mmCIF file of C-alpha atoms in Angstrom:
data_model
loop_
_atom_site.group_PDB
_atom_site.id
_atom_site.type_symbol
_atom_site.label_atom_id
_atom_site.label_comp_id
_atom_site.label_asym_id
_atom_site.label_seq_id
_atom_site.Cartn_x
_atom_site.Cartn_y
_atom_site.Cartn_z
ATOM 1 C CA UNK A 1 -14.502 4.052 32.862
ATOM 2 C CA UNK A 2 -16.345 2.095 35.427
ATOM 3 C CA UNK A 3 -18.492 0.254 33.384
ATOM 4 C CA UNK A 4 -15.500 -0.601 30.498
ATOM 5 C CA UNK A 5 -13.634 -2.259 33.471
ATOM 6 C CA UNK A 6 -16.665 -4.392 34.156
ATOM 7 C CA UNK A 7 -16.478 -5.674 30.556
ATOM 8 C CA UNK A 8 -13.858 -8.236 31.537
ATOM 9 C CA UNK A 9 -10.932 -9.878 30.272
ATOM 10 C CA UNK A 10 -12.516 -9.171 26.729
ATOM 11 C CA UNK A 11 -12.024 -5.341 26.822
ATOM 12 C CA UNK A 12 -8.284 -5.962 26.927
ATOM 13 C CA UNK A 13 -7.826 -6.780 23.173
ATOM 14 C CA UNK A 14 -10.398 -4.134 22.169
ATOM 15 C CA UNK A 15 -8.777 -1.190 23.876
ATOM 16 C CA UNK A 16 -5.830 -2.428 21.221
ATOM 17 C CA UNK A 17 -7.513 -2.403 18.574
ATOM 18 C CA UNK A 18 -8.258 0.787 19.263
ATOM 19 C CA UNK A 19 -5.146 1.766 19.789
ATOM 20 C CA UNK A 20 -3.710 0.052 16.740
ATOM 21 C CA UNK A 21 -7.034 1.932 15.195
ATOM 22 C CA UNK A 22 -6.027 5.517 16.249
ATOM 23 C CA UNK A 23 -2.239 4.952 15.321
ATOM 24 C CA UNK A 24 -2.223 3.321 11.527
ATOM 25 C CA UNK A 25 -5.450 6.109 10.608
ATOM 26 C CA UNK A 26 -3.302 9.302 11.869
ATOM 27 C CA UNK A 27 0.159 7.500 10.544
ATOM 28 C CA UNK A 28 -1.343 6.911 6.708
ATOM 29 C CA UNK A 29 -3.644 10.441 7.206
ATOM 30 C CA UNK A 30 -0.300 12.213 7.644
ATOM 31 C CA UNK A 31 1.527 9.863 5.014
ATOM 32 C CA UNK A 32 -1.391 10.765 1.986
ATOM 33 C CA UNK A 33 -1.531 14.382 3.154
ATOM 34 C CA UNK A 34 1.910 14.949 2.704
ATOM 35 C CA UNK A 35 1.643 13.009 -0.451
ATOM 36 C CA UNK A 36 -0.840 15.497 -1.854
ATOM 37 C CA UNK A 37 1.602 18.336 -1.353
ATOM 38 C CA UNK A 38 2.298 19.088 -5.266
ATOM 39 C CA UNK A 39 3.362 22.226 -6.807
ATOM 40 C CA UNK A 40 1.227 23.582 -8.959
ATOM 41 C CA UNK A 41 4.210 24.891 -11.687
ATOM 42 C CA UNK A 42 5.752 21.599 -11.136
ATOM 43 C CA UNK A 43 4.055 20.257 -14.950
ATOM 44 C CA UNK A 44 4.912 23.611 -16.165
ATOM 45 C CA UNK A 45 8.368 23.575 -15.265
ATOM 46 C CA UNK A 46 8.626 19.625 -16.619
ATOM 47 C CA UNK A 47 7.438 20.820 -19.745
ATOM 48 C CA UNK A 48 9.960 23.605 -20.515
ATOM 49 C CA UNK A 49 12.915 21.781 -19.257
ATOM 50 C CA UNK A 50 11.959 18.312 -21.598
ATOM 51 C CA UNK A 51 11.491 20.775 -24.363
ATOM 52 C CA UNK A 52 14.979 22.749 -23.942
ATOM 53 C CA UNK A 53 15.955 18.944 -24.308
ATOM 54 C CA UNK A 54 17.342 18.938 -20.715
ATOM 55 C CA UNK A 55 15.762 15.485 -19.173
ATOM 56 C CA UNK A 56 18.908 15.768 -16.468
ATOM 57 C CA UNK A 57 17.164 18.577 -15.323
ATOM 58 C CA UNK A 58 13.461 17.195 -15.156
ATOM 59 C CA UNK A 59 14.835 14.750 -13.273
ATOM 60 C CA UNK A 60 16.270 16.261 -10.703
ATOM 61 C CA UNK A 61 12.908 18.462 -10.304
ATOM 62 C CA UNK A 62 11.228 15.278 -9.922
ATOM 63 C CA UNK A 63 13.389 13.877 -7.184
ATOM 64 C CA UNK A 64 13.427 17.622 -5.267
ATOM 65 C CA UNK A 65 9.399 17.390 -5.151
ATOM 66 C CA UNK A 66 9.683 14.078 -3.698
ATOM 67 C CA UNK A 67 5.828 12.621 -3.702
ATOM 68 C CA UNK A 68 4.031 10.219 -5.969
ATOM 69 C CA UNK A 69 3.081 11.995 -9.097
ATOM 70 C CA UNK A 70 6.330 13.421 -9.407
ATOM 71 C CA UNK A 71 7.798 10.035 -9.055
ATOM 72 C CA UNK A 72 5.730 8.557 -11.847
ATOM 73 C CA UNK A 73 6.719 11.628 -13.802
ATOM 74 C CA UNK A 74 10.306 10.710 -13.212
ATOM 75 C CA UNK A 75 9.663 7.218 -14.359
ATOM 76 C CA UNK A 76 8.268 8.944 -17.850
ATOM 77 C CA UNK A 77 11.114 10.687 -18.100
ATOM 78 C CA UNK A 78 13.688 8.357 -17.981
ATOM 79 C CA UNK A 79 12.116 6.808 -20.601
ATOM 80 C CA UNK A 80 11.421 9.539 -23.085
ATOM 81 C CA UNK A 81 12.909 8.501 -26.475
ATOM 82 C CA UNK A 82 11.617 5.249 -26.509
ATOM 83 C CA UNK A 83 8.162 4.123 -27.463
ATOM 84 C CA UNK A 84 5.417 5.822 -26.068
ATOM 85 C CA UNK A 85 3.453 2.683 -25.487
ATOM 86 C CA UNK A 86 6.520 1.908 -23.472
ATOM 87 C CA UNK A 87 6.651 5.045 -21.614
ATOM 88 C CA UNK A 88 3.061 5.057 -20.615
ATOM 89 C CA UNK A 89 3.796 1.597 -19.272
ATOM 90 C CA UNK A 90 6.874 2.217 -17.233
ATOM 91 C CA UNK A 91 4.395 5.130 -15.729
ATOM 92 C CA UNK A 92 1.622 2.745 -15.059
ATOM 93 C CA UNK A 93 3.938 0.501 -13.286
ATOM 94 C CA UNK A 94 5.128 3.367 -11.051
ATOM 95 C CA UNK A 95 1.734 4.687 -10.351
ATOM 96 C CA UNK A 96 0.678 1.026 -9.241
ATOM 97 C CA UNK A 97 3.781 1.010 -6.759
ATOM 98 C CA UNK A 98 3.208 4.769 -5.199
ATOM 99 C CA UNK A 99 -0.943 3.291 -4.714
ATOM 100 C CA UNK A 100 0.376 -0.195 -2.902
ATOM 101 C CA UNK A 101 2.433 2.477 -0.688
ATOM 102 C CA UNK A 102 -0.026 4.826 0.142
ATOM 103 C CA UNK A 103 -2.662 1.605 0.938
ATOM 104 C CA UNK A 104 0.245 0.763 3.244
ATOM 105 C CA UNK A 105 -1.431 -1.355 6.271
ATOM 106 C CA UNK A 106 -5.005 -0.523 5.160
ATOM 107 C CA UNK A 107 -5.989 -4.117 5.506
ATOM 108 C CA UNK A 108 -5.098 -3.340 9.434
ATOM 109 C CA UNK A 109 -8.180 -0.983 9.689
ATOM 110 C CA UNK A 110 -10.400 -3.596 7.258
ATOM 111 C CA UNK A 111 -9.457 -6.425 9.872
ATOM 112 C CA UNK A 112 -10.146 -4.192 12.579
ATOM 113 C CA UNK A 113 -13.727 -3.451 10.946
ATOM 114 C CA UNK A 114 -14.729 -7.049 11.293
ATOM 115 C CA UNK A 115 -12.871 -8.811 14.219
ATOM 116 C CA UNK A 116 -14.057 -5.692 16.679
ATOM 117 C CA UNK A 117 -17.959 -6.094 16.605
ATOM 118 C CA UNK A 118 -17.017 -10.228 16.898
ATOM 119 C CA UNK A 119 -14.842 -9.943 19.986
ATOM 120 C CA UNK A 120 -17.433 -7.529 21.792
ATOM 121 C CA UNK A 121 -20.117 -10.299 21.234
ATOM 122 C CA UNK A 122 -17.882 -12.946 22.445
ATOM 123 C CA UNK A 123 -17.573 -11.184 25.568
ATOM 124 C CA UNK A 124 -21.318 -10.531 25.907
ATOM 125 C CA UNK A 125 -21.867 -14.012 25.486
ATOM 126 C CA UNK A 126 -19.107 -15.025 27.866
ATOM 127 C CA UNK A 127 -20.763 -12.661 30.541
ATOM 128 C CA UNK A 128 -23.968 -14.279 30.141
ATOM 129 C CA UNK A 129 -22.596 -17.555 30.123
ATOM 130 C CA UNK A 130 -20.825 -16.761 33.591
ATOM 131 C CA UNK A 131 -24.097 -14.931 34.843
ATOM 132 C CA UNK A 132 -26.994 -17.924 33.905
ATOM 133 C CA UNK A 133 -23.882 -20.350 35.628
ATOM 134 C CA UNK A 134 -24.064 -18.309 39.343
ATOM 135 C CA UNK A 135 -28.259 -17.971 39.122
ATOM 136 C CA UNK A 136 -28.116 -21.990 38.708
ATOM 137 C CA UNK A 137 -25.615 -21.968 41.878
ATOM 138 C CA UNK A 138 -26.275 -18.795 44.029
ATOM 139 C CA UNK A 139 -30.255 -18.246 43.222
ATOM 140 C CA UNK A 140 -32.138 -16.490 41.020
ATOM 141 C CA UNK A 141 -32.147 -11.966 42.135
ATOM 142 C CA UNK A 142 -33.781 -9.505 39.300
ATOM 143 C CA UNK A 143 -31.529 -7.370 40.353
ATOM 144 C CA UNK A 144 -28.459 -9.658 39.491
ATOM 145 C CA UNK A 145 -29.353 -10.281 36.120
ATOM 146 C CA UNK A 146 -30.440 -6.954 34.893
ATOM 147 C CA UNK A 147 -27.220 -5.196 36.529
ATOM 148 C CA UNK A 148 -24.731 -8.368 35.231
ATOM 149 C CA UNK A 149 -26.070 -7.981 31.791
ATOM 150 C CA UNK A 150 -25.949 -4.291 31.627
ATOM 151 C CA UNK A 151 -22.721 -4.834 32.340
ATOM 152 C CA UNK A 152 -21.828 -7.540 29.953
ATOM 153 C CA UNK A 153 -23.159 -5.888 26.982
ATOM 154 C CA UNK A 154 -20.438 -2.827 27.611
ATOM 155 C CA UNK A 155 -18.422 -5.527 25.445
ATOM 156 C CA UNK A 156 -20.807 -5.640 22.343
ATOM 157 C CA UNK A 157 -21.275 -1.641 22.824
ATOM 158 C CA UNK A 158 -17.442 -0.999 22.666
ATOM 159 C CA UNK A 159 -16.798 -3.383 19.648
ATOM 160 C CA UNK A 160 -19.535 -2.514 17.374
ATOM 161 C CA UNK A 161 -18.131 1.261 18.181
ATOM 162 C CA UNK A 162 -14.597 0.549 17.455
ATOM 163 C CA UNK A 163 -15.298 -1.621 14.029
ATOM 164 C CA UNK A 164 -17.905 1.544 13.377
ATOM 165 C CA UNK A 165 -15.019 4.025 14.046
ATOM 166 C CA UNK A 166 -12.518 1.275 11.563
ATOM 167 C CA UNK A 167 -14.601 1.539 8.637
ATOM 168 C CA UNK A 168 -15.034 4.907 8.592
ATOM 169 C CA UNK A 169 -11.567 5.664 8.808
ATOM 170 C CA UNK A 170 -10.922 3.113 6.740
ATOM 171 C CA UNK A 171 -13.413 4.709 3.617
ATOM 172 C CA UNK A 172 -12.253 7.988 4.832
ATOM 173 C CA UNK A 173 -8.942 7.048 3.800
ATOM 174 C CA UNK A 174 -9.526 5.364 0.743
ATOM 175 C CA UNK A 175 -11.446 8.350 -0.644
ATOM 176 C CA UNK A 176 -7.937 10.195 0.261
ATOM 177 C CA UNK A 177 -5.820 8.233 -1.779
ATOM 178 C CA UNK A 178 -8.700 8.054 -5.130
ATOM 179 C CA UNK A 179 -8.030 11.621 -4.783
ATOM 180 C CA UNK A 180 -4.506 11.228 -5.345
ATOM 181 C CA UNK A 181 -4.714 8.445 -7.831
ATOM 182 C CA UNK A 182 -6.844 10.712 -10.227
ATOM 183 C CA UNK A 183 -4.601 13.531 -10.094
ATOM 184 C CA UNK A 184 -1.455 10.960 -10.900
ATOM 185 C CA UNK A 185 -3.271 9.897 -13.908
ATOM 186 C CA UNK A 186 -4.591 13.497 -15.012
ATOM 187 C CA UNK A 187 -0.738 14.374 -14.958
ATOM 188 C CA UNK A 188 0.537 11.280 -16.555
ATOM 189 C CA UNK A 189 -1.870 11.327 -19.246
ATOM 190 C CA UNK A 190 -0.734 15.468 -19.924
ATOM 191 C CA UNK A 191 2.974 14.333 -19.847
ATOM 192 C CA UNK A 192 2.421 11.584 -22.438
ATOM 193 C CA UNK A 193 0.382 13.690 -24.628
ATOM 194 C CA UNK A 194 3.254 16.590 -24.445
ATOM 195 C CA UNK A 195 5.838 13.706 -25.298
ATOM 196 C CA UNK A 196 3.882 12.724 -28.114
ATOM 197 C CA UNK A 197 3.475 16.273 -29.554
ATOM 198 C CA UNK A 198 7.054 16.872 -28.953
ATOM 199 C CA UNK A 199 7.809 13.940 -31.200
ATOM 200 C CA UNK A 200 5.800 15.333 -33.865
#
């Protein structure tokens, strides 16, 4: 704690951006996990209640389960009797809305990635700056220099650390919501194929 404090002025925006770090990774972690939560008779279920002809009733399955894939199912739904290529469209649509939400403030923890590392070696250089200014007006001490730049490089340390920690979380993430993406499209593409053996 001692040595962050003698990173200076600079260690103020850093210790939010980790903050800001910490709160949009656990925020979308919790978002995409309960996204994932899917039942696994929920296509089953669709299936027997689109072939009993009851879509009022695949609906409202679809809005009870609440979470992307059965929201792009809905979407199908609505528009079974109409074209297929139309169908899969609508569902395409919806599946590219449900990913912009789930990337929801992504771009924080990208931006976070790069302007971390940059502010720590802004302060770095600031310290140095201020440290080669007082040996030019107080006199040169070994000891001085090697303690003030120890100290200055606590900046560099703590952003390279925090953009480290960003991008991680930030892949980590990402790898979250492919997961989710792929099983969207594995159901969408057994929905459509269902519709179109339905119609024949």
């Amino acid at each position: 704690f001692h040595l962050l404090m003698e990173g200076g002025a600079l260690m103020i925006p850093l210790l939010l951006c980790s903050i800001i770090l910490v709160y949009v990774f656990v925020e979308r972690l919790l978002a995409i996990r309960k996204a994932s939560v899917v039942d696994p008779s929920f296509m089953g279920r669709i299936k027997d209640q689109i072939e009993s002809n009851n879509y009022a009733a695949a609906t409202a399955t679809c809005k009870a389960a609440n979470n992307p894939l059965a929201r792009v199912i809905e979407k199908g739904v609505s528009r079974i009797g109409k074209p297929l290529d139309y169908v899969e469209k609508s569902m395409e649509n919806a599946g590219r809305l449900e990913l912009y939400s789930m990337e929801k403030n992504l771009s924080v923890l990208t931006t976070i990635a790069g302007i971390a590392p940059i502010i720590g070696f802004l302060g770095t250089i600031a310290g140095m700056i201020i440290l080669f200014f007082n040996v030019q007006h107080q006199g040169f001490s070994l000891e001085t220099i090697a303690g003030g730049i120890y100290t200055k490089m606590v900046t560099s340390a703590s952003g390279l650390i925090i953009g480290l920690l960003a991008y991680v979380s930030n892949a980590y993430l990402n790898a979250q919501i492919n997961k989710q993406v792929n099983r969207i499209e594995s159901a969408s593409v057994e929905f459509l194929d269902f519709v179109q053996d339905i119609k024949h």
